[in-house]
Structures are given as C-alpha cells and as structure tokens.
PDB file of C-alpha atoms in Angstrom:
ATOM      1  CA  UNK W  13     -13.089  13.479 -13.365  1.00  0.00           C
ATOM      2  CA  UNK W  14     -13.013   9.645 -14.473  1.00  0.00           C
ATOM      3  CA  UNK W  15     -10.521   9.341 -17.046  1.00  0.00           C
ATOM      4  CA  UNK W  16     -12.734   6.132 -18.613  1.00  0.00           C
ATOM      5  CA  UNK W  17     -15.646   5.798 -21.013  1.00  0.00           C
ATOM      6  CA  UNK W  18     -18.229   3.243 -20.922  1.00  0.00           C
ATOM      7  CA  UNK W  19     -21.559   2.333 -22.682  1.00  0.00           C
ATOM      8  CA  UNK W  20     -24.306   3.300 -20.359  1.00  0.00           C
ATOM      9  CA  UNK W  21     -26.411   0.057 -20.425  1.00  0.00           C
ATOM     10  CA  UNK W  22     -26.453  -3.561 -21.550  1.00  0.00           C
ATOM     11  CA  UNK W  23     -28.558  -6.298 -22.242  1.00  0.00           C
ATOM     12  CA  UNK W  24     -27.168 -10.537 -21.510  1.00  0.00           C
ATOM     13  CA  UNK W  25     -28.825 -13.416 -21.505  1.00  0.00           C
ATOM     14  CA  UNK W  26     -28.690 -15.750 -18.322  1.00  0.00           C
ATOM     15  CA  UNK W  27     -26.401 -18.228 -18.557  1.00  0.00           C
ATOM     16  CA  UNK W  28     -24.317 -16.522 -21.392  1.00  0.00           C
ATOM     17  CA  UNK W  29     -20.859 -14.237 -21.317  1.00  0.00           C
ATOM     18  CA  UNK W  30     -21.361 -10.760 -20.499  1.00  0.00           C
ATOM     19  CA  UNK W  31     -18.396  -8.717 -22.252  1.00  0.00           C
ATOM     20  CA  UNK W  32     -18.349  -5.058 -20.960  1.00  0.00           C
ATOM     21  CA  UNK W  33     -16.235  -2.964 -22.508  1.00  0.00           C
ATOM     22  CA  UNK W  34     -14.086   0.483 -21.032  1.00  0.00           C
ATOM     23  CA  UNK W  35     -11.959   2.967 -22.791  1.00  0.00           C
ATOM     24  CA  UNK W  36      -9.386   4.828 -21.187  1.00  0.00           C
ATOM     25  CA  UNK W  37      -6.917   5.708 -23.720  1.00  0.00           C
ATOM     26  CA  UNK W  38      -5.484   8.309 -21.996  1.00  0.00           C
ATOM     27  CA  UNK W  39      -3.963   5.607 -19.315  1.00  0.00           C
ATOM     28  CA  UNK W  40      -0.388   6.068 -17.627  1.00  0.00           C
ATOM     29  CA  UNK W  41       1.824   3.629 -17.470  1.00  0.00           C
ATOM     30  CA  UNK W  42       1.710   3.267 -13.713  1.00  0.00           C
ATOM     31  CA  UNK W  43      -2.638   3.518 -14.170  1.00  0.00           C
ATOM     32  CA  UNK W  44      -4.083   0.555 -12.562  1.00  0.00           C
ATOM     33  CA  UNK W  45      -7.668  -0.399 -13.972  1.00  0.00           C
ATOM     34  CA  UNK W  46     -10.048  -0.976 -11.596  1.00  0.00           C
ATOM     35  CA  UNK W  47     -13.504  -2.942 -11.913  1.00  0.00           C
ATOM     36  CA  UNK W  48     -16.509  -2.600  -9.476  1.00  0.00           C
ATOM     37  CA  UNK W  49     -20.020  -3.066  -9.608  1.00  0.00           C
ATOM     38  CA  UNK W  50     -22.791  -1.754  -7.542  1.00  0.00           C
ATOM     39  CA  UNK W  51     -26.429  -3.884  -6.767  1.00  0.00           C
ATOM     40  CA  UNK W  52     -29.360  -1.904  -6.278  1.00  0.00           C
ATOM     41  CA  UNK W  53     -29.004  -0.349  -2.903  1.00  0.00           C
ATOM     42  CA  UNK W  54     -25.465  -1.682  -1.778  1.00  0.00           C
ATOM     43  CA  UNK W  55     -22.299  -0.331  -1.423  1.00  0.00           C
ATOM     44  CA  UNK W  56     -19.825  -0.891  -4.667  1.00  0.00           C
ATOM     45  CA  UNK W  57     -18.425  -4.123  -4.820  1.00  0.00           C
ATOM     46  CA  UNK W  58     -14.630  -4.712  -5.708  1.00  0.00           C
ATOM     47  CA  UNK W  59     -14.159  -7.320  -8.502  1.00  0.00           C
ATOM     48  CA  UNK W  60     -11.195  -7.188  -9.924  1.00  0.00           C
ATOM     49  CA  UNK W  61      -7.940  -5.231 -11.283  1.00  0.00           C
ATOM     50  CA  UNK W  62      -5.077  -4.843 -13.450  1.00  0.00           C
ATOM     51  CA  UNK W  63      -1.620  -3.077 -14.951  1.00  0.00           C
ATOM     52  CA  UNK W  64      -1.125  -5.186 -18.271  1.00  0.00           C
ATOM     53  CA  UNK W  65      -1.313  -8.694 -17.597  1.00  0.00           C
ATOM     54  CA  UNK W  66      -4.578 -10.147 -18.145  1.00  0.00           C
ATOM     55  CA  UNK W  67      -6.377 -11.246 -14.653  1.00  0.00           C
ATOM     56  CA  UNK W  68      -8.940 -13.983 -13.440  1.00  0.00           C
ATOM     57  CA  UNK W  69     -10.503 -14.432 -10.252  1.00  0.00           C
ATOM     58  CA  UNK W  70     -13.262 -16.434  -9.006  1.00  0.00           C
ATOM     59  CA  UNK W  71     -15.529 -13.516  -9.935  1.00  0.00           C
ATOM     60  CA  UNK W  72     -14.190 -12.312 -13.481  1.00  0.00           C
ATOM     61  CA  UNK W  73     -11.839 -11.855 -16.084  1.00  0.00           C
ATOM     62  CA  UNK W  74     -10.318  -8.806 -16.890  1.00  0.00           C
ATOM     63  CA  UNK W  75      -8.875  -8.611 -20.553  1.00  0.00           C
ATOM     64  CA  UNK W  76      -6.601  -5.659 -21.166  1.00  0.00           C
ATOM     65  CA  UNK W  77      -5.107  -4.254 -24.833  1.00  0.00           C
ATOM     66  CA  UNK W  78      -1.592  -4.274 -25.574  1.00  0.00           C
ATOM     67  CA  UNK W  79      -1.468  -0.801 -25.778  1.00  0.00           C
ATOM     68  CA  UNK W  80      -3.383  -0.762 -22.933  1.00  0.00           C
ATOM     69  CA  UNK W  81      -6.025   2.087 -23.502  1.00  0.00           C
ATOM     70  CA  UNK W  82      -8.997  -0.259 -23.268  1.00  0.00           C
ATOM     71  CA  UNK W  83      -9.982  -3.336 -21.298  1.00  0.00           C
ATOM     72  CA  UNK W  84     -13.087  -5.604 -20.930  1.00  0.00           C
ATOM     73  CA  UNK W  85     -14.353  -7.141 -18.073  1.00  0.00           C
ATOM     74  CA  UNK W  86     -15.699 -10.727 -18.401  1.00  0.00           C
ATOM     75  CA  UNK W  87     -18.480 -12.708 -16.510  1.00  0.00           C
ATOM     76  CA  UNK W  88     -18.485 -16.000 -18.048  1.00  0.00           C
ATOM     77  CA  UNK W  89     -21.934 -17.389 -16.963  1.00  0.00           C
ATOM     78  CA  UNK W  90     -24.037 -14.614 -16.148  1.00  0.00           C
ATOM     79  CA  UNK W  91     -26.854 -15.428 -13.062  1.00  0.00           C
ATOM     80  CA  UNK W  92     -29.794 -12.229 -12.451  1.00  0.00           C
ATOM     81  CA  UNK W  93     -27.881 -11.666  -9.154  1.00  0.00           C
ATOM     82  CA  UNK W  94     -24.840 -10.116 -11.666  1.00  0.00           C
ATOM     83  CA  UNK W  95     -27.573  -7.314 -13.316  1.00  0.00           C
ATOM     84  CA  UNK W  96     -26.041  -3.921 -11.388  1.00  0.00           C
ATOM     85  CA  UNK W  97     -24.106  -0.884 -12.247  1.00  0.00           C
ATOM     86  CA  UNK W  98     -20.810  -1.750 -13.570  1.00  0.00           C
ATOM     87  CA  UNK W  99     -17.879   0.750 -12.973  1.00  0.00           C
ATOM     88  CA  UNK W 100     -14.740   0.610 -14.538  1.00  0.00           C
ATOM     89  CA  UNK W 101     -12.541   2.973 -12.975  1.00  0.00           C
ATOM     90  CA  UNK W 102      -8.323   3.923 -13.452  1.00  0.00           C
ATOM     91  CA  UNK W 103      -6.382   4.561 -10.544  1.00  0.00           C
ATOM     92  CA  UNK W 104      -2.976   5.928 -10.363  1.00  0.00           C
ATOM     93  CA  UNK W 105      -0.094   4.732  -7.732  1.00  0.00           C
ATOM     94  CA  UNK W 106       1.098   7.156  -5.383  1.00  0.00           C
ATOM     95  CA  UNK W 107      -0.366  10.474  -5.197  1.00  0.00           C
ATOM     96  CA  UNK W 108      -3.755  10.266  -5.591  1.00  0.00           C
ATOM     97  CA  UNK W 109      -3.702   6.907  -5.496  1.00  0.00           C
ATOM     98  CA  UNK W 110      -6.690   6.646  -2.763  1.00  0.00           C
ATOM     99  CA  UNK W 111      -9.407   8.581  -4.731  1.00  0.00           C
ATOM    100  CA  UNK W 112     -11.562   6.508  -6.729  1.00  0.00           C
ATOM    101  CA  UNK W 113     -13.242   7.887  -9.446  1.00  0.00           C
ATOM    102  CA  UNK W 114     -16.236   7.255 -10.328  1.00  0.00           C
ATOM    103  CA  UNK W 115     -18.354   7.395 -13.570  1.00  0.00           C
ATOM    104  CA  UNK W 116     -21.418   6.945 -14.551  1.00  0.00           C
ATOM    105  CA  UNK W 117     -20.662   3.215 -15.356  1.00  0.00           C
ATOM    106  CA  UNK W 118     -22.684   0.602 -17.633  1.00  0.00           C
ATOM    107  CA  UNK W 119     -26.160  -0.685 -16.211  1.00  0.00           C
ATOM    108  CA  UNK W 120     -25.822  -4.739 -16.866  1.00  0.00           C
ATOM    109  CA  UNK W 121     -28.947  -6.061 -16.967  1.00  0.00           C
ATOM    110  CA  UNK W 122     -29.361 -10.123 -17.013  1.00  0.00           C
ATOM    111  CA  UNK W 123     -32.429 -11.165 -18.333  1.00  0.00           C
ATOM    112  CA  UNK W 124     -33.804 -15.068 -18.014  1.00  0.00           C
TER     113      UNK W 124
ATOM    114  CA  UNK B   9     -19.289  -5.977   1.312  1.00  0.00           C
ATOM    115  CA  UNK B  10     -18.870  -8.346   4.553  1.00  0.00           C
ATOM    116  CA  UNK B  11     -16.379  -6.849   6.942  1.00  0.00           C
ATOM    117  CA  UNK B  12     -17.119  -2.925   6.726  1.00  0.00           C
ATOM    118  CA  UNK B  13     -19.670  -2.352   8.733  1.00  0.00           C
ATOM    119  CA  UNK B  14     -21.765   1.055   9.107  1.00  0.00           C
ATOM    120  CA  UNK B  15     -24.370   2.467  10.854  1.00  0.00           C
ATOM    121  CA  UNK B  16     -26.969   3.474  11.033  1.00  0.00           C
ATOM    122  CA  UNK B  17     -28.162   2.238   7.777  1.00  0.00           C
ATOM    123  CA  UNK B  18     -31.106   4.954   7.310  1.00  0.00           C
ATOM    124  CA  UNK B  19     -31.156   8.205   9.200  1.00  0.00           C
ATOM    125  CA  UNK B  20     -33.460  10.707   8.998  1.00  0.00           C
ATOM    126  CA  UNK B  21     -32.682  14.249  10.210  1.00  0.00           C
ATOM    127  CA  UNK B  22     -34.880  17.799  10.388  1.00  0.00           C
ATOM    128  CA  UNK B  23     -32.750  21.100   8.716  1.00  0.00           C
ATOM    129  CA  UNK B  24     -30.328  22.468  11.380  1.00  0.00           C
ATOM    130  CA  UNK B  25     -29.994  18.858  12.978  1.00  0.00           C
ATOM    131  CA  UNK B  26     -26.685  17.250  13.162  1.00  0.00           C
ATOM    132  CA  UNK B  27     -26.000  13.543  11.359  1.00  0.00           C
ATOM    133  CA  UNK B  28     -23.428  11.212  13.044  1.00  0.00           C
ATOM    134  CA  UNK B  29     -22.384   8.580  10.366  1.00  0.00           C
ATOM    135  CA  UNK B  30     -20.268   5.287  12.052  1.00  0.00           C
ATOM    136  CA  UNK B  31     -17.956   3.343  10.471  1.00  0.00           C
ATOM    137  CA  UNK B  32     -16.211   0.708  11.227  1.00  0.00           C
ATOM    138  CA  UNK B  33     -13.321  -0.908   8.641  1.00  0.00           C
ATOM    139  CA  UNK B  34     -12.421  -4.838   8.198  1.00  0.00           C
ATOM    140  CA  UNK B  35     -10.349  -6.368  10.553  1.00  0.00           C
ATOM    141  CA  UNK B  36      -6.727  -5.203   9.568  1.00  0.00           C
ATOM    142  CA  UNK B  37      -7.526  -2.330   7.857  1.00  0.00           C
ATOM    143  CA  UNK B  38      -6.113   0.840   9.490  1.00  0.00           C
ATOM    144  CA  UNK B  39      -7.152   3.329   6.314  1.00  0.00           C
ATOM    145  CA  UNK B  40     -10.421   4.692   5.786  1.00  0.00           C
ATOM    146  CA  UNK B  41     -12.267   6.679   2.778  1.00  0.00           C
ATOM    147  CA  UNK B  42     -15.797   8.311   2.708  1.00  0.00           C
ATOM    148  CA  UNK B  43     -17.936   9.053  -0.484  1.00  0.00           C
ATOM    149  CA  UNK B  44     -21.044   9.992  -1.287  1.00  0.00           C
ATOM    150  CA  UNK B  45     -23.439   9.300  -3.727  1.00  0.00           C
ATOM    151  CA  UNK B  46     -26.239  12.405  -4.066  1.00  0.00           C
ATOM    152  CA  UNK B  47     -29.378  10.362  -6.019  1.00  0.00           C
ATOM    153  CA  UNK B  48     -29.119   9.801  -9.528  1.00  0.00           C
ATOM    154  CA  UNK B  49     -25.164  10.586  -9.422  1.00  0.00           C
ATOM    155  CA  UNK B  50     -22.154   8.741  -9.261  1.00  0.00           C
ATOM    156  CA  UNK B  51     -20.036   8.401  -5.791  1.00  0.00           C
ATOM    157  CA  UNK B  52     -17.900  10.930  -5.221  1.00  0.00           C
ATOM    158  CA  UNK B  53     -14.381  10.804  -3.233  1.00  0.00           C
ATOM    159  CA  UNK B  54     -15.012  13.149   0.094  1.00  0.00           C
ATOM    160  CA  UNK B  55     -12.031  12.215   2.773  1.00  0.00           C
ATOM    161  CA  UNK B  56      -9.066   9.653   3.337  1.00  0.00           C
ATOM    162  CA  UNK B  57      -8.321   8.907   6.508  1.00  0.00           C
ATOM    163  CA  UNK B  58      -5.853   6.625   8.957  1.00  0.00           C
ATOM    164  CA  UNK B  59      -5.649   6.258  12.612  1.00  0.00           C
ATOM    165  CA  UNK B  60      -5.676   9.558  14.013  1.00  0.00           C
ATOM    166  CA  UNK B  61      -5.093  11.267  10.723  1.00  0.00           C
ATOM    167  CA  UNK B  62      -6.579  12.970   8.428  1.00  0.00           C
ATOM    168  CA  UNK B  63      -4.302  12.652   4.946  1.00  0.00           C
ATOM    169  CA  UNK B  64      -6.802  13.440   2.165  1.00  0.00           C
ATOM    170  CA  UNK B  65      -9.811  15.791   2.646  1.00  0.00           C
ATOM    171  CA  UNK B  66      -9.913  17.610  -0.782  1.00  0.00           C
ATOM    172  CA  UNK B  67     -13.366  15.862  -1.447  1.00  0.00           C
ATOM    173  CA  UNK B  68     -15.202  17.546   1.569  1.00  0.00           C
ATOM    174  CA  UNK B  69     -17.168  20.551   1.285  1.00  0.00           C
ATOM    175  CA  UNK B  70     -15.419  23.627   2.916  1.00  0.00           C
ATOM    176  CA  UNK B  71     -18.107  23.960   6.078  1.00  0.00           C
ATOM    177  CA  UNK B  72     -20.684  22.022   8.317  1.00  0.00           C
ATOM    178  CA  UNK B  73     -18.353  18.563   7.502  1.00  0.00           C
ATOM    179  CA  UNK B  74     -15.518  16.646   9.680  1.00  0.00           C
ATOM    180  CA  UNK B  75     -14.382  13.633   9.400  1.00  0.00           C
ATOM    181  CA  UNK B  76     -12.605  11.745  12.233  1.00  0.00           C
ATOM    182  CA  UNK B  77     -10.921   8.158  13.023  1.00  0.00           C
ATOM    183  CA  UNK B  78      -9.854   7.788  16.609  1.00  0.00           C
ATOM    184  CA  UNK B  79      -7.091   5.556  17.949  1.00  0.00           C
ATOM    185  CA  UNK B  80     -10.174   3.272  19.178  1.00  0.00           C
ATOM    186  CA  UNK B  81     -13.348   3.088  17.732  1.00  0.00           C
ATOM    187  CA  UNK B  82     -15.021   3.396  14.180  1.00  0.00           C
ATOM    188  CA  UNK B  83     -14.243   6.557  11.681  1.00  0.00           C
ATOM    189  CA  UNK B  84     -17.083   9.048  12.360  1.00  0.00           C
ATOM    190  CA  UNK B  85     -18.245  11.492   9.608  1.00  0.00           C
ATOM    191  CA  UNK B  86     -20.063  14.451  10.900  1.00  0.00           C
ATOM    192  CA  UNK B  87     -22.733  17.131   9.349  1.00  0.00           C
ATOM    193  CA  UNK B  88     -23.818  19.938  11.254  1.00  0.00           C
ATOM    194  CA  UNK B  89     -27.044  21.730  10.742  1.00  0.00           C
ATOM    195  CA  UNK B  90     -27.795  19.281   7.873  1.00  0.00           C
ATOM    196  CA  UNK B  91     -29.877  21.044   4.894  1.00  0.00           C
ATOM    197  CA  UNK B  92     -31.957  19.249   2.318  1.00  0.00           C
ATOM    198  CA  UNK B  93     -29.226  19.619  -0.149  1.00  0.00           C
ATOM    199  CA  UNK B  94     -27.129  16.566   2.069  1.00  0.00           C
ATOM    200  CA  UNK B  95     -29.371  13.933   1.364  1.00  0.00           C
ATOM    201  CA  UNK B  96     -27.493  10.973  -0.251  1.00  0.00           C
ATOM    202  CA  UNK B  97     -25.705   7.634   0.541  1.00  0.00           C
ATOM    203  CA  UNK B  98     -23.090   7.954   2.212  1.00  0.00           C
ATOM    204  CA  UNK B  99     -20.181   4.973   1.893  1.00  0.00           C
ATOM    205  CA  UNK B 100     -17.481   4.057   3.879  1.00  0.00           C
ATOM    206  CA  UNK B 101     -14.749   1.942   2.173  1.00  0.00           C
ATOM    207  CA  UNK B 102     -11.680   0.444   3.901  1.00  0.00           C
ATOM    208  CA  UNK B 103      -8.237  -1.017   3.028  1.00  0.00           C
ATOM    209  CA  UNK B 104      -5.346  -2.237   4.562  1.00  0.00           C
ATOM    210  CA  UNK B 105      -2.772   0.377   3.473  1.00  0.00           C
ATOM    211  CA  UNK B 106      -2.010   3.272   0.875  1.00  0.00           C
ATOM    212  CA  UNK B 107      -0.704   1.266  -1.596  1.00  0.00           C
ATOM    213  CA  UNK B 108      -2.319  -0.277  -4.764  1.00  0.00           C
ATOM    214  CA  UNK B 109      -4.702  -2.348  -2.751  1.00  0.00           C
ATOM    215  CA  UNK B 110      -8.273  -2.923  -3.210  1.00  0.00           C
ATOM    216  CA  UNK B 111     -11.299  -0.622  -1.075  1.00  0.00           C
ATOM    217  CA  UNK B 112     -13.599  -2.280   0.335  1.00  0.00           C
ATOM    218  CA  UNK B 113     -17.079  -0.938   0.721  1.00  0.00           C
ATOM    219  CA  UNK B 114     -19.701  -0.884   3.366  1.00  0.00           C
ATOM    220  CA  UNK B 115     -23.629  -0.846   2.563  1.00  0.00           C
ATOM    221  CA  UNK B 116     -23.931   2.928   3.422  1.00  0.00           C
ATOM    222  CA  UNK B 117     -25.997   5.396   5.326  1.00  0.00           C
ATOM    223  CA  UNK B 118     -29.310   6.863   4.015  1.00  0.00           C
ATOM    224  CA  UNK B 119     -29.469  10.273   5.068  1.00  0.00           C
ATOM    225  CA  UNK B 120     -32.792  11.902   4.769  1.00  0.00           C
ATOM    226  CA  UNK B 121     -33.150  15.605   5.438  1.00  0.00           C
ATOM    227  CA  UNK B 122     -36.942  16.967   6.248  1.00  0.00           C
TER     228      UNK B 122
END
C-alpha cells in the first residue's frame, strides 16, 4: 500500500504557483520520493524525484523537509494543460525497488 | 510518454476471448513493468520484466495472466478467457535498468469485455 498521504483535490489559478503537498512520514532513509502526474486518459507522466536535496527540472521543483517525512512539489506558472491527477509516490532502492505504488493522488485543477 | 509505445490502444473482447496487449519500451530500455488501472482506482503494480525474464510477478493474478518479453520483439501481456471483471487500462512503463531510475509510461490499452 502507498506509504504517502495527499489532499485529494486542488484548486490554482492560471498563471500562479501550484504548491502540492505529500506526507510520508514514515520514509526510510534510502526512500526515494517520486512525483508523477496523470492527464485525462494518458499514461502517468514522470516529473521529477528526490532523496534529500531539493530538485528542479524544466518541469518542477521538488521541495523536501529536513527530516524528510514530507515534500511539496512545485509548478511555478501553472498553464490548463498542468490540471491532472498528481501522484506522489516513495520508492525504496533495492528490493522492491521496481513497484510503484500508487495512491489515490491530488486532482490539480487549473482554472483561467 | 513519447518513446513507449503500445498497442492496440482500445480493444474490445467477448467473455472467454483472449486479449493480446503489445508493448514496446524506449530505445535502450531492456526492463519492462505492467499495471493496471481498473476504473475509478489507482494503477496497480502487476509484473516486472527483462529480456527473457520474468523477475517480479507478485502483482499478477494467480490464473488466466502471463506476461512475456522475448529476446526480439515487444513485452506481450496475455489474458485468457477474459471476463467482465478485466476491464481496465492497462500500462506499460519502461526503464533502462533496476536501479533508482525513472519509469516511463506508455498511453495504455483499453480493454473492454462484452
């Protein structure tokens, strides 16, 4: 079962940050957390990951506690084409390591 | 989700029927998962695969299900005499080893059981 908890929807406006929260405060040291999202009708889509370090890509930020049992995944200009089911998702290294879990997610929605 | 391609996108089967789902995984990527997603539910881990083997099929269910990924060719998950019950989306994802490296997803199949 996912080890993570999420809110189960969201509102943003276009244009603005969307800040989605995760807990996982059970998280091992060696936990990875994992960020996907999933558009109406497509397959998940990877966006980004981390251990402990904070992480940017061209797609999002990824903002994770010292202590490490939350994170938040940042989209710094939200567009309509980001409003999909967001999954964040912890994945251990080694055994196990390919199963992803995962739960029921948050359901962004952008509005204009 | 460029790169993992499956098909057929949509496939509609009668009870009893068998469903051939094709996948193939981005260029370079020689490790292969399947999930499914039943409607209204999250996806759910079914089998791990690499060339030739399978390493991780705790997800699938015990009967009518095999997975397989040839030395050539895409991974192929198979359902004999399909039931209404295996309707769902079902998602191939790829990567390019075991380690702590991203999946990659295709679009899915749309299996629809009459």
């Amino acid at each position: 079962d996912a080890k993570t908890t999420q809110p189960p929807s969201m509102d943003c406006a276009e244009g603005r940050a969307a800040n989605l929260p995760c807990n996982h405060s059970t998280i091992s040291g060696n936990e990875y957390v994992y960020w996907y999202r999933q558009i109406h009708s497509q397959g998940p889509q990877y966006i980004i990951h981390g251990l402990k370090n904070n992480e940017t890509n061209e797609m999002a930020s990824l903002i994770i506690t010292e202590d490490r049992k939350s994170s938040t995944l940042i989209l710094p200009h939200a567009t309509l084409r980001d409003t999909a089911v967001y999954y964040c998702i912890v994945r251990p290294v080694g055994q196990g390591a390919q199963k992803l879990v995962f739960g029921q997610g948050t359901r962004l929605t952008i509005n204009p | 989700n460029a790169g993992v391609m499956q098909n057929p996108r949509h496939l509609v089967r009668r009870r009893g029927q068998e469903a051939r789902l094709r996948c193939s995984p981005m260029k370079g990527h020689s490790h292969v998962y399947w999930y499914r997603q039943l409607p209204e539910e999250g996806l759910k881990f079914m089998v791990y695969l690499q060339k030739e083997n399978i390493i991780d099929e705790s997800g699938m269910p015990k009967e009518r299900f095999s997975a397989e990924f040839p030395k050539e060719g895409p991974s192929i998950l198979r359902i004999q005499q399909v039931v209404r019950g295996d309707s769902a989306a079902y998602f191939c994802a790829s990567s390019p080893g075991p380690d702590n490296q991203p999946q990659h997803f295709g679009d899915g199949t749309r299996l629809s059981i009459l």
